[in-house]
Short mmCIF file of N, CA and C in Angstrom, two decimals:
data_model
loop_
_atom_site.label_atom_id
_atom_site.label_comp_id
_atom_site.label_asym_id
_atom_site.label_seq_id
_atom_site.Cartn_x
_atom_site.Cartn_y
_atom_site.Cartn_z
N MET J 1 7.28 15.24 -8.57
CA MET J 1 8.60 15.10 -9.13
C MET J 1 8.47 14.21 -10.36
N GLY J 2 9.05 14.64 -11.47
CA GLY J 2 8.97 13.90 -12.72
C GLY J 2 9.91 12.72 -12.76
N PRO J 3 9.78 11.85 -13.77
CA PRO J 3 10.61 10.66 -13.87
C PRO J 3 12.10 10.98 -13.97
N GLY J 4 12.44 12.06 -14.68
CA GLY J 4 13.85 12.44 -14.80
C GLY J 4 14.44 12.85 -13.46
N ALA J 5 13.68 13.60 -12.68
CA ALA J 5 14.14 14.03 -11.36
C ALA J 5 14.30 12.83 -10.44
N MET J 6 13.35 11.89 -10.50
CA MET J 6 13.45 10.69 -9.66
C MET J 6 14.69 9.88 -10.03
N ALA J 7 14.98 9.77 -11.31
CA ALA J 7 16.17 9.03 -11.75
C ALA J 7 17.43 9.70 -11.22
N ARG J 8 17.47 11.03 -11.23
CA ARG J 8 18.63 11.75 -10.72
C ARG J 8 18.79 11.55 -9.21
N VAL J 9 17.66 11.54 -8.48
CA VAL J 9 17.71 11.30 -7.03
C VAL J 9 18.24 9.89 -6.76
N ARG J 10 17.70 8.90 -7.48
CA ARG J 10 18.18 7.51 -7.30
C ARG J 10 19.67 7.41 -7.60
N ALA J 11 20.12 8.05 -8.66
CA ALA J 11 21.54 8.02 -9.03
C ALA J 11 22.39 8.67 -7.95
N ALA J 12 21.92 9.77 -7.38
CA ALA J 12 22.68 10.46 -6.32
C ALA J 12 22.77 9.60 -5.07
N VAL J 13 21.67 8.94 -4.71
CA VAL J 13 21.67 8.06 -3.53
C VAL J 13 22.64 6.90 -3.75
N LEU J 14 22.60 6.30 -4.94
CA LEU J 14 23.50 5.19 -5.25
C LEU J 14 24.95 5.66 -5.23
N ALA J 15 25.23 6.82 -5.79
CA ALA J 15 26.59 7.35 -5.79
C ALA J 15 27.09 7.59 -4.36
N ALA J 16 26.22 8.13 -3.51
CA ALA J 16 26.61 8.36 -2.11
C ALA J 16 26.90 7.05 -1.41
N ALA J 17 26.06 6.06 -1.63
CA ALA J 17 26.28 4.75 -1.00
C ALA J 17 27.58 4.13 -1.50
N CYS J 18 27.85 4.27 -2.77
CA CYS J 18 29.09 3.72 -3.32
C CYS J 18 30.30 4.40 -2.69
N ALA J 19 30.22 5.70 -2.49
CA ALA J 19 31.33 6.43 -1.88
C ALA J 19 31.56 5.97 -0.46
N VAL J 20 30.49 5.76 0.29
CA VAL J 20 30.61 5.33 1.69
C VAL J 20 31.20 3.94 1.79
N PHE J 21 30.82 3.04 0.90
CA PHE J 21 31.24 1.64 1.01
C PHE J 21 32.36 1.26 0.07
N GLY J 22 33.09 2.21 -0.44
CA GLY J 22 34.28 1.86 -1.18
C GLY J 22 34.06 1.58 -2.65
N GLY J 23 32.94 1.97 -3.18
CA GLY J 23 32.71 1.78 -4.60
C GLY J 23 31.78 0.63 -4.87
N CYS J 24 31.03 0.76 -5.94
CA CYS J 24 30.11 -0.31 -6.32
C CYS J 24 30.83 -1.43 -7.04
N HIS J 25 32.00 -1.16 -7.53
CA HIS J 25 32.82 -2.21 -8.10
C HIS J 25 34.14 -2.19 -7.35
N ALA J 26 34.64 -3.38 -7.07
CA ALA J 26 35.86 -3.49 -6.27
C ALA J 26 37.06 -2.94 -7.03
N ARG J 27 37.85 -2.16 -6.36
CA ARG J 27 39.12 -1.70 -6.90
C ARG J 27 40.20 -2.38 -6.10
N HIS J 28 40.93 -3.26 -6.73
CA HIS J 28 41.97 -4.01 -6.04
C HIS J 28 43.33 -3.46 -6.46
N PRO J 29 44.01 -2.71 -5.57
CA PRO J 29 45.28 -2.10 -5.93
C PRO J 29 46.44 -3.09 -5.90
N GLY J 30 46.18 -4.35 -5.79
CA GLY J 30 47.23 -5.35 -5.73
C GLY J 30 46.60 -6.71 -5.71
N PRO J 31 47.29 -7.65 -5.12
CA PRO J 31 46.73 -9.00 -5.06
C PRO J 31 45.45 -9.02 -4.22
N ASP J 32 44.67 -10.07 -4.43
CA ASP J 32 43.44 -10.21 -3.65
C ASP J 32 43.76 -10.12 -2.16
N LEU J 33 42.82 -9.60 -1.41
CA LEU J 33 43.00 -9.43 0.03
C LEU J 33 42.64 -10.74 0.73
N PRO J 34 43.61 -11.40 1.36
CA PRO J 34 43.31 -12.66 2.05
C PRO J 34 42.60 -12.40 3.38
N VAL J 35 41.71 -13.31 3.73
CA VAL J 35 41.02 -13.25 5.01
C VAL J 35 41.57 -14.37 5.90
N VAL J 36 41.21 -14.33 7.17
CA VAL J 36 41.65 -15.38 8.08
C VAL J 36 40.97 -16.70 7.68
N PRO J 37 41.59 -17.83 8.01
CA PRO J 37 41.04 -19.12 7.58
C PRO J 37 39.66 -19.45 8.14
N ARG J 38 39.38 -19.02 9.37
CA ARG J 38 38.10 -19.37 9.99
C ARG J 38 37.81 -18.41 11.14
N VAL J 39 36.56 -17.98 11.26
CA VAL J 39 36.10 -17.14 12.37
C VAL J 39 34.99 -17.89 13.09
N ASP J 40 35.16 -18.09 14.38
CA ASP J 40 34.11 -18.66 15.23
C ASP J 40 33.25 -17.48 15.67
N LEU J 41 32.08 -17.36 15.09
CA LEU J 41 31.23 -16.19 15.37
C LEU J 41 30.85 -16.09 16.84
N GLU J 42 30.70 -17.22 17.52
CA GLU J 42 30.38 -17.19 18.96
C GLU J 42 31.49 -16.50 19.74
N ARG J 43 32.74 -16.68 19.31
CA ARG J 43 33.86 -16.03 19.99
C ARG J 43 34.04 -14.59 19.53
N TYR J 44 33.61 -14.29 18.30
CA TYR J 44 33.81 -12.96 17.74
C TYR J 44 32.82 -11.94 18.31
N ILE J 45 31.62 -12.38 18.65
CA ILE J 45 30.63 -11.42 19.16
C ILE J 45 31.12 -10.79 20.46
N GLY J 46 30.51 -9.68 20.80
CA GLY J 46 30.89 -8.96 22.00
C GLY J 46 31.38 -7.58 21.65
N VAL J 47 32.10 -6.97 22.58
CA VAL J 47 32.57 -5.59 22.43
C VAL J 47 34.01 -5.58 21.93
N TRP J 48 34.25 -4.72 20.94
CA TRP J 48 35.59 -4.47 20.41
C TRP J 48 35.88 -2.97 20.53
N HIS J 49 37.09 -2.65 20.94
CA HIS J 49 37.54 -1.25 21.04
C HIS J 49 38.39 -0.93 19.82
N GLU J 50 38.15 0.23 19.24
CA GLU J 50 38.94 0.65 18.09
C GLU J 50 40.31 1.15 18.57
N ILE J 51 41.35 0.55 18.01
CA ILE J 51 42.71 0.98 18.30
C ILE J 51 43.20 1.95 17.24
N ALA J 52 42.87 1.65 15.98
CA ALA J 52 43.27 2.53 14.88
C ALA J 52 42.32 2.32 13.71
N ARG J 53 42.25 3.33 12.83
CA ARG J 53 41.38 3.24 11.66
C ARG J 53 41.89 4.17 10.57
N TYR J 54 41.48 3.88 9.36
CA TYR J 54 41.65 4.84 8.28
C TYR J 54 40.63 5.94 8.50
N PRO J 55 40.95 7.16 8.11
CA PRO J 55 39.97 8.24 8.26
C PRO J 55 38.80 8.06 7.29
N HIS J 56 37.59 8.29 7.78
CA HIS J 56 36.39 8.31 6.95
C HIS J 56 35.44 9.35 7.50
N ARG J 57 34.68 9.86 6.61
CA ARG J 57 33.73 10.92 6.95
C ARG J 57 32.75 10.47 8.03
N PHE J 58 32.29 9.22 7.98
CA PHE J 58 31.28 8.78 8.93
C PHE J 58 31.81 8.58 10.34
N GLN J 59 33.14 8.65 10.55
CA GLN J 59 33.69 8.57 11.90
C GLN J 59 34.42 9.86 12.28
N GLU J 60 34.22 10.88 11.51
CA GLU J 60 34.87 12.17 11.78
C GLU J 60 34.50 12.66 13.18
N GLY J 61 35.49 13.06 13.95
CA GLY J 61 35.25 13.60 15.28
C GLY J 61 35.05 12.54 16.35
N CYS J 62 35.17 11.27 15.99
CA CYS J 62 34.93 10.18 16.95
C CYS J 62 36.17 9.89 17.80
N SER J 63 35.91 9.57 19.05
CA SER J 63 36.93 9.15 20.00
C SER J 63 36.35 8.02 20.83
N ALA J 64 37.21 7.18 21.38
CA ALA J 64 36.77 6.06 22.23
C ALA J 64 35.71 5.22 21.52
N SER J 65 35.97 4.88 20.27
CA SER J 65 35.01 4.12 19.47
C SER J 65 34.98 2.65 19.86
N THR J 66 33.77 2.10 19.85
CA THR J 66 33.57 0.67 20.09
C THR J 66 32.60 0.11 19.06
N ALA J 67 32.70 -1.19 18.86
CA ALA J 67 31.75 -1.92 18.03
C ALA J 67 31.29 -3.11 18.85
N THR J 68 29.98 -3.27 18.96
CA THR J 68 29.42 -4.39 19.72
C THR J 68 28.60 -5.25 18.76
N TYR J 69 28.91 -6.55 18.76
CA TYR J 69 28.25 -7.49 17.87
C TYR J 69 27.46 -8.50 18.69
N ALA J 70 26.26 -8.84 18.19
CA ALA J 70 25.40 -9.83 18.87
C ALA J 70 24.75 -10.71 17.80
N LEU J 71 24.85 -12.03 17.98
CA LEU J 71 24.22 -12.96 17.05
C LEU J 71 22.71 -12.90 17.19
N ARG J 72 22.04 -12.98 16.06
CA ARG J 72 20.58 -12.99 16.03
C ARG J 72 20.10 -14.41 15.75
N ASP J 73 18.84 -14.67 16.04
CA ASP J 73 18.25 -15.98 15.78
C ASP J 73 18.24 -16.33 14.30
N ASP J 74 18.20 -15.33 13.43
CA ASP J 74 18.15 -15.60 11.99
C ASP J 74 19.54 -15.79 11.37
N GLY J 75 20.60 -15.82 12.20
CA GLY J 75 21.94 -16.04 11.70
C GLY J 75 22.69 -14.76 11.37
N ARG J 76 22.00 -13.65 11.34
CA ARG J 76 22.67 -12.38 11.10
C ARG J 76 23.25 -11.85 12.41
N ILE J 77 23.94 -10.73 12.32
CA ILE J 77 24.62 -10.15 13.48
C ILE J 77 24.17 -8.70 13.65
N ASP J 78 23.68 -8.38 14.83
CA ASP J 78 23.37 -6.98 15.14
C ASP J 78 24.68 -6.25 15.40
N VAL J 79 24.76 -5.02 14.90
CA VAL J 79 25.97 -4.20 15.04
C VAL J 79 25.58 -2.89 15.73
N LEU J 80 26.31 -2.54 16.77
CA LEU J 80 26.14 -1.25 17.43
C LEU J 80 27.50 -0.58 17.49
N ASN J 81 27.67 0.47 16.71
CA ASN J 81 28.90 1.25 16.76
C ASN J 81 28.64 2.47 17.64
N ALA J 82 29.60 2.77 18.49
CA ALA J 82 29.45 3.92 19.39
C ALA J 82 30.78 4.66 19.47
N CYS J 83 30.69 5.95 19.69
CA CYS J 83 31.89 6.76 19.91
C CYS J 83 31.50 7.98 20.71
N ARG J 84 32.50 8.70 21.15
CA ARG J 84 32.32 9.96 21.86
C ARG J 84 32.74 11.09 20.94
N GLU J 85 31.91 12.10 20.86
CA GLU J 85 32.18 13.26 20.00
C GLU J 85 33.33 14.08 20.57
N GLY J 86 34.41 14.20 19.82
CA GLY J 86 35.49 15.12 20.17
C GLY J 86 36.43 14.68 21.27
N GLY J 87 36.12 13.67 22.03
CA GLY J 87 36.99 13.21 23.10
C GLY J 87 36.28 12.23 23.99
N PRO J 88 37.00 11.58 24.89
CA PRO J 88 36.42 10.53 25.74
C PRO J 88 35.24 10.98 26.60
N GLU J 89 35.13 12.27 26.88
CA GLU J 89 34.03 12.78 27.70
C GLU J 89 32.92 13.40 26.86
N GLY J 90 33.05 13.35 25.53
CA GLY J 90 32.08 13.97 24.65
C GLY J 90 30.75 13.23 24.61
N ALA J 91 29.81 13.80 23.89
CA ALA J 91 28.48 13.21 23.74
C ALA J 91 28.58 11.87 23.01
N LEU J 92 27.75 10.94 23.43
CA LEU J 92 27.71 9.61 22.82
C LEU J 92 27.02 9.68 21.46
N ARG J 93 27.64 9.06 20.46
CA ARG J 93 27.05 8.96 19.12
C ARG J 93 27.01 7.47 18.75
N THR J 94 25.86 6.99 18.31
CA THR J 94 25.73 5.58 17.98
C THR J 94 25.17 5.39 16.57
N ALA J 95 25.44 4.23 16.02
CA ALA J 95 24.88 3.81 14.74
C ALA J 95 24.58 2.32 14.85
N THR J 96 23.38 1.93 14.45
CA THR J 96 23.02 0.52 14.50
C THR J 96 22.92 -0.03 13.08
N GLY J 97 23.34 -1.26 12.95
CA GLY J 97 23.30 -1.91 11.65
C GLY J 97 23.15 -3.41 11.81
N VAL J 98 23.31 -4.08 10.70
CA VAL J 98 23.21 -5.54 10.68
C VAL J 98 24.28 -6.07 9.74
N ALA J 99 24.82 -7.24 10.08
CA ALA J 99 25.82 -7.89 9.24
C ALA J 99 25.32 -9.28 8.88
N LYS J 100 25.77 -9.75 7.71
CA LYS J 100 25.46 -11.10 7.29
C LYS J 100 26.72 -11.74 6.73
N VAL J 101 26.89 -13.02 7.02
CA VAL J 101 28.03 -13.77 6.52
C VAL J 101 27.79 -14.06 5.04
N VAL J 102 28.79 -13.78 4.21
CA VAL J 102 28.67 -14.09 2.78
C VAL J 102 29.62 -15.20 2.35
N ASP J 103 30.48 -15.63 3.25
CA ASP J 103 31.39 -16.74 2.98
C ASP J 103 31.33 -17.71 4.16
N PRO J 104 30.32 -18.62 4.15
CA PRO J 104 30.17 -19.52 5.29
C PRO J 104 31.32 -20.52 5.46
N ALA J 105 32.15 -20.69 4.46
CA ALA J 105 33.29 -21.59 4.59
C ALA J 105 34.29 -21.06 5.62
N THR J 106 34.40 -19.72 5.73
CA THR J 106 35.34 -19.11 6.67
C THR J 106 34.67 -18.24 7.73
N ASN J 107 33.49 -17.73 7.44
CA ASN J 107 32.82 -16.70 8.26
C ASN J 107 33.63 -15.42 8.35
N ALA J 108 34.64 -15.25 7.49
CA ALA J 108 35.52 -14.09 7.56
C ALA J 108 35.11 -12.97 6.61
N LYS J 109 34.20 -13.26 5.69
CA LYS J 109 33.72 -12.23 4.77
C LYS J 109 32.26 -11.97 5.09
N LEU J 110 32.00 -10.74 5.49
CA LEU J 110 30.64 -10.34 5.83
C LEU J 110 30.26 -9.11 5.02
N LYS J 111 28.98 -8.84 4.99
CA LYS J 111 28.45 -7.59 4.45
C LYS J 111 27.76 -6.90 5.61
N VAL J 112 27.94 -5.59 5.72
CA VAL J 112 27.35 -4.80 6.80
C VAL J 112 26.52 -3.69 6.19
N SER J 113 25.38 -3.42 6.82
CA SER J 113 24.53 -2.33 6.36
C SER J 113 24.07 -1.50 7.54
N PHE J 114 24.22 -0.19 7.38
CA PHE J 114 23.69 0.75 8.37
C PHE J 114 22.49 1.49 7.81
N PHE J 115 22.32 1.40 6.51
CA PHE J 115 21.10 1.92 5.89
C PHE J 115 20.84 1.09 4.64
N ARG J 116 19.84 0.22 4.79
CA ARG J 116 19.49 -0.66 3.69
C ARG J 116 18.81 0.12 2.59
N PRO J 117 19.04 -0.26 1.37
CA PRO J 117 19.49 -1.56 0.86
C PRO J 117 20.98 -1.62 0.55
N PHE J 118 21.79 -0.73 1.08
CA PHE J 118 23.20 -0.68 0.76
C PHE J 118 24.03 -1.50 1.74
N TRP J 119 24.89 -2.33 1.22
CA TRP J 119 25.73 -3.22 2.01
C TRP J 119 27.19 -2.97 1.66
N GLY J 120 28.07 -3.01 2.66
CA GLY J 120 29.51 -2.84 2.44
C GLY J 120 30.27 -4.07 2.90
N ASP J 121 31.39 -4.31 2.26
CA ASP J 121 32.24 -5.45 2.63
C ASP J 121 32.91 -5.20 3.98
N TYR J 122 32.94 -6.25 4.78
CA TYR J 122 33.57 -6.26 6.10
C TYR J 122 34.34 -7.58 6.14
N TRP J 123 35.64 -7.51 5.85
CA TRP J 123 36.46 -8.72 5.79
C TRP J 123 37.39 -8.77 6.98
N ILE J 124 37.40 -9.88 7.67
CA ILE J 124 38.29 -10.08 8.82
C ILE J 124 39.60 -10.62 8.27
N ILE J 125 40.63 -9.76 8.28
CA ILE J 125 41.91 -10.11 7.67
C ILE J 125 43.00 -10.40 8.69
N GLY J 126 42.69 -10.23 9.95
CA GLY J 126 43.61 -10.56 11.03
C GLY J 126 42.82 -10.88 12.28
N LEU J 127 43.30 -11.86 13.04
CA LEU J 127 42.58 -12.27 14.24
C LEU J 127 43.56 -12.91 15.21
N GLY J 128 43.58 -12.42 16.44
CA GLY J 128 44.45 -13.01 17.46
C GLY J 128 44.00 -14.43 17.79
N SER J 129 44.94 -15.25 18.21
CA SER J 129 44.63 -16.66 18.49
C SER J 129 43.58 -16.81 19.59
N ASP J 130 43.52 -15.86 20.50
CA ASP J 130 42.51 -15.87 21.57
C ASP J 130 41.41 -14.84 21.33
N TYR J 131 41.31 -14.37 20.08
CA TYR J 131 40.33 -13.34 19.73
C TYR J 131 40.52 -12.08 20.56
N GLU J 132 41.80 -11.79 20.86
CA GLU J 132 42.12 -10.59 21.62
C GLU J 132 42.22 -9.35 20.72
N TYR J 133 42.42 -9.57 19.43
CA TYR J 133 42.40 -8.47 18.47
C TYR J 133 41.83 -8.96 17.16
N ALA J 134 41.36 -8.01 16.37
CA ALA J 134 40.86 -8.29 15.02
C ALA J 134 41.28 -7.15 14.11
N VAL J 135 41.52 -7.48 12.86
CA VAL J 135 41.82 -6.48 11.84
C VAL J 135 40.77 -6.65 10.75
N VAL J 136 40.08 -5.56 10.45
CA VAL J 136 38.98 -5.58 9.49
C VAL J 136 39.33 -4.67 8.32
N GLY J 137 39.18 -5.21 7.13
CA GLY J 137 39.50 -4.43 5.94
C GLY J 137 38.42 -4.56 4.88
N HIS J 138 38.70 -3.92 3.77
CA HIS J 138 37.81 -3.91 2.62
C HIS J 138 38.65 -4.33 1.41
N PRO J 139 38.11 -5.12 0.48
CA PRO J 139 38.93 -5.59 -0.65
C PRO J 139 39.56 -4.46 -1.47
N SER J 140 39.00 -3.26 -1.43
CA SER J 140 39.59 -2.12 -2.15
C SER J 140 40.76 -1.51 -1.39
N ARG J 141 40.90 -1.90 -0.11
CA ARG J 141 41.89 -1.36 0.81
C ARG J 141 41.65 0.12 1.14
N ARG J 142 40.43 0.60 0.92
CA ARG J 142 40.09 1.98 1.26
C ARG J 142 39.61 2.11 2.70
N TYR J 143 39.31 0.99 3.36
CA TYR J 143 38.82 0.99 4.74
C TYR J 143 39.66 0.02 5.54
N LEU J 144 39.91 0.38 6.81
CA LEU J 144 40.74 -0.45 7.67
C LEU J 144 40.48 -0.09 9.13
N TRP J 145 40.30 -1.13 9.95
CA TRP J 145 40.17 -0.95 11.40
C TRP J 145 41.02 -1.98 12.11
N ILE J 146 41.68 -1.55 13.18
CA ILE J 146 42.36 -2.46 14.10
C ILE J 146 41.58 -2.40 15.39
N LEU J 147 41.08 -3.55 15.83
CA LEU J 147 40.21 -3.64 17.00
C LEU J 147 40.85 -4.50 18.08
N SER J 148 40.47 -4.25 19.32
CA SER J 148 40.99 -5.01 20.45
C SER J 148 39.86 -5.21 21.46
N ARG J 149 39.98 -6.26 22.23
CA ARG J 149 39.00 -6.49 23.29
C ARG J 149 39.18 -5.51 24.44
N THR J 150 40.33 -4.87 24.50
CA THR J 150 40.62 -3.90 25.55
C THR J 150 40.86 -2.53 24.91
N PRO J 151 40.71 -1.44 25.66
CA PRO J 151 40.87 -0.11 25.07
C PRO J 151 42.28 0.20 24.58
N GLN J 152 43.27 -0.55 25.02
CA GLN J 152 44.64 -0.32 24.57
C GLN J 152 45.23 -1.64 24.10
N MET J 153 46.22 -1.54 23.21
CA MET J 153 46.85 -2.73 22.66
C MET J 153 48.35 -2.68 22.95
N ASP J 154 48.92 -3.83 23.24
CA ASP J 154 50.35 -3.97 23.43
C ASP J 154 51.08 -3.44 22.19
N GLU J 155 52.12 -2.64 22.41
CA GLU J 155 52.83 -2.01 21.29
C GLU J 155 53.46 -3.02 20.35
N ALA J 156 54.00 -4.12 20.87
CA ALA J 156 54.62 -5.13 20.01
C ALA J 156 53.58 -5.76 19.09
N THR J 157 52.40 -6.04 19.63
CA THR J 157 51.32 -6.61 18.82
C THR J 157 50.90 -5.63 17.73
N TYR J 158 50.77 -4.36 18.10
CA TYR J 158 50.38 -3.33 17.14
C TYR J 158 51.40 -3.26 16.00
N ARG J 159 52.67 -3.27 16.34
CA ARG J 159 53.73 -3.19 15.31
C ARG J 159 53.71 -4.42 14.40
N GLU J 160 53.44 -5.60 14.96
CA GLU J 160 53.33 -6.82 14.14
C GLU J 160 52.16 -6.71 13.16
N ILE J 161 51.05 -6.17 13.62
CA ILE J 161 49.88 -5.99 12.76
C ILE J 161 50.23 -5.02 11.63
N LEU J 162 50.89 -3.91 11.96
CA LEU J 162 51.28 -2.94 10.94
C LEU J 162 52.17 -3.57 9.88
N ALA J 163 53.13 -4.36 10.31
CA ALA J 163 54.05 -4.99 9.36
C ALA J 163 53.28 -5.91 8.40
N ARG J 164 52.33 -6.66 8.92
CA ARG J 164 51.54 -7.55 8.06
C ARG J 164 50.66 -6.73 7.11
N LEU J 165 50.06 -5.66 7.61
CA LEU J 165 49.22 -4.82 6.76
C LEU J 165 50.00 -4.24 5.59
N GLU J 166 51.24 -3.85 5.84
CA GLU J 166 52.06 -3.30 4.76
C GLU J 166 52.30 -4.34 3.68
N THR J 167 52.47 -5.62 4.06
CA THR J 167 52.66 -6.68 3.04
C THR J 167 51.38 -6.93 2.26
N LEU J 168 50.24 -6.53 2.81
CA LEU J 168 48.94 -6.70 2.13
C LEU J 168 48.57 -5.50 1.27
N GLY J 169 49.44 -4.51 1.23
CA GLY J 169 49.18 -3.35 0.37
C GLY J 169 48.50 -2.18 1.05
N TYR J 170 48.43 -2.19 2.38
CA TYR J 170 47.84 -1.06 3.11
C TYR J 170 48.91 -0.02 3.41
N ASP J 171 48.53 1.24 3.33
CA ASP J 171 49.39 2.36 3.71
C ASP J 171 49.14 2.64 5.18
N THR J 172 50.00 2.12 6.04
CA THR J 172 49.78 2.25 7.49
C THR J 172 50.02 3.66 8.00
N THR J 173 50.64 4.52 7.20
CA THR J 173 50.83 5.91 7.64
C THR J 173 49.51 6.67 7.67
N ARG J 174 48.47 6.15 7.03
CA ARG J 174 47.16 6.80 7.03
C ARG J 174 46.35 6.50 8.30
N LEU J 175 46.79 5.54 9.10
CA LEU J 175 46.01 5.15 10.28
C LEU J 175 45.92 6.27 11.31
N ILE J 176 44.73 6.42 11.85
CA ILE J 176 44.49 7.30 12.99
C ILE J 176 44.47 6.38 14.20
N ARG J 177 45.41 6.59 15.11
CA ARG J 177 45.51 5.71 16.27
C ARG J 177 44.79 6.31 17.46
N GLU J 178 43.94 5.51 18.07
CA GLU J 178 43.15 5.96 19.21
C GLU J 178 44.02 6.17 20.45
N HIS J 179 44.88 5.20 20.75
CA HIS J 179 45.74 5.27 21.94
C HIS J 179 47.17 4.91 21.54
N GLY J 180 48.10 5.46 22.24
CA GLY J 180 49.50 5.12 21.98
C GLY J 180 50.18 6.15 21.11
N PRO J 181 51.44 5.94 20.81
CA PRO J 181 52.17 6.92 20.02
C PRO J 181 51.63 6.99 18.60
N PRO J 182 51.61 8.18 18.03
CA PRO J 182 51.12 8.29 16.64
C PRO J 182 52.07 7.59 15.68
N ARG J 183 51.53 7.13 14.60
CA ARG J 183 52.35 6.46 13.57
C ARG J 183 52.46 7.37 12.38
#
């Protein structure tokens, strides 16, 4: 393969990675996206159930999605995402990655990678007082997840989260809800 072909392959790989992670340059459709004041990583690790998400190609066909986080000795976080293909009884699909804290003052801004050397923003923008739920977004507002420690979330809590997300510039009508009435 000649130098020109290699350059085109590198450009295509970079373009694909940018598409997956919301762009190589941040697009902020409004004010900066605020994160929670502080995340205790020891409390954050463990299993989270997806309650709702924005649609993305990499989660197409997923049901009963979970994310499991584990602290590593080097300070990074192992990430295991799992879902069932097509429904709760479908085949298990997993993806493993790693996260690193990029804002140690809050621990709320992380970068996640499922295929290095590409990293995507993972910002914790909502967190229950007992770490019973978390809301994860991207500064471009192109990605959004509502997570819970349990497979279902109280409807009042869900509605409060939606109201806050709307004030942050998220279009909550785009959410795919795992359990509960559709929005």
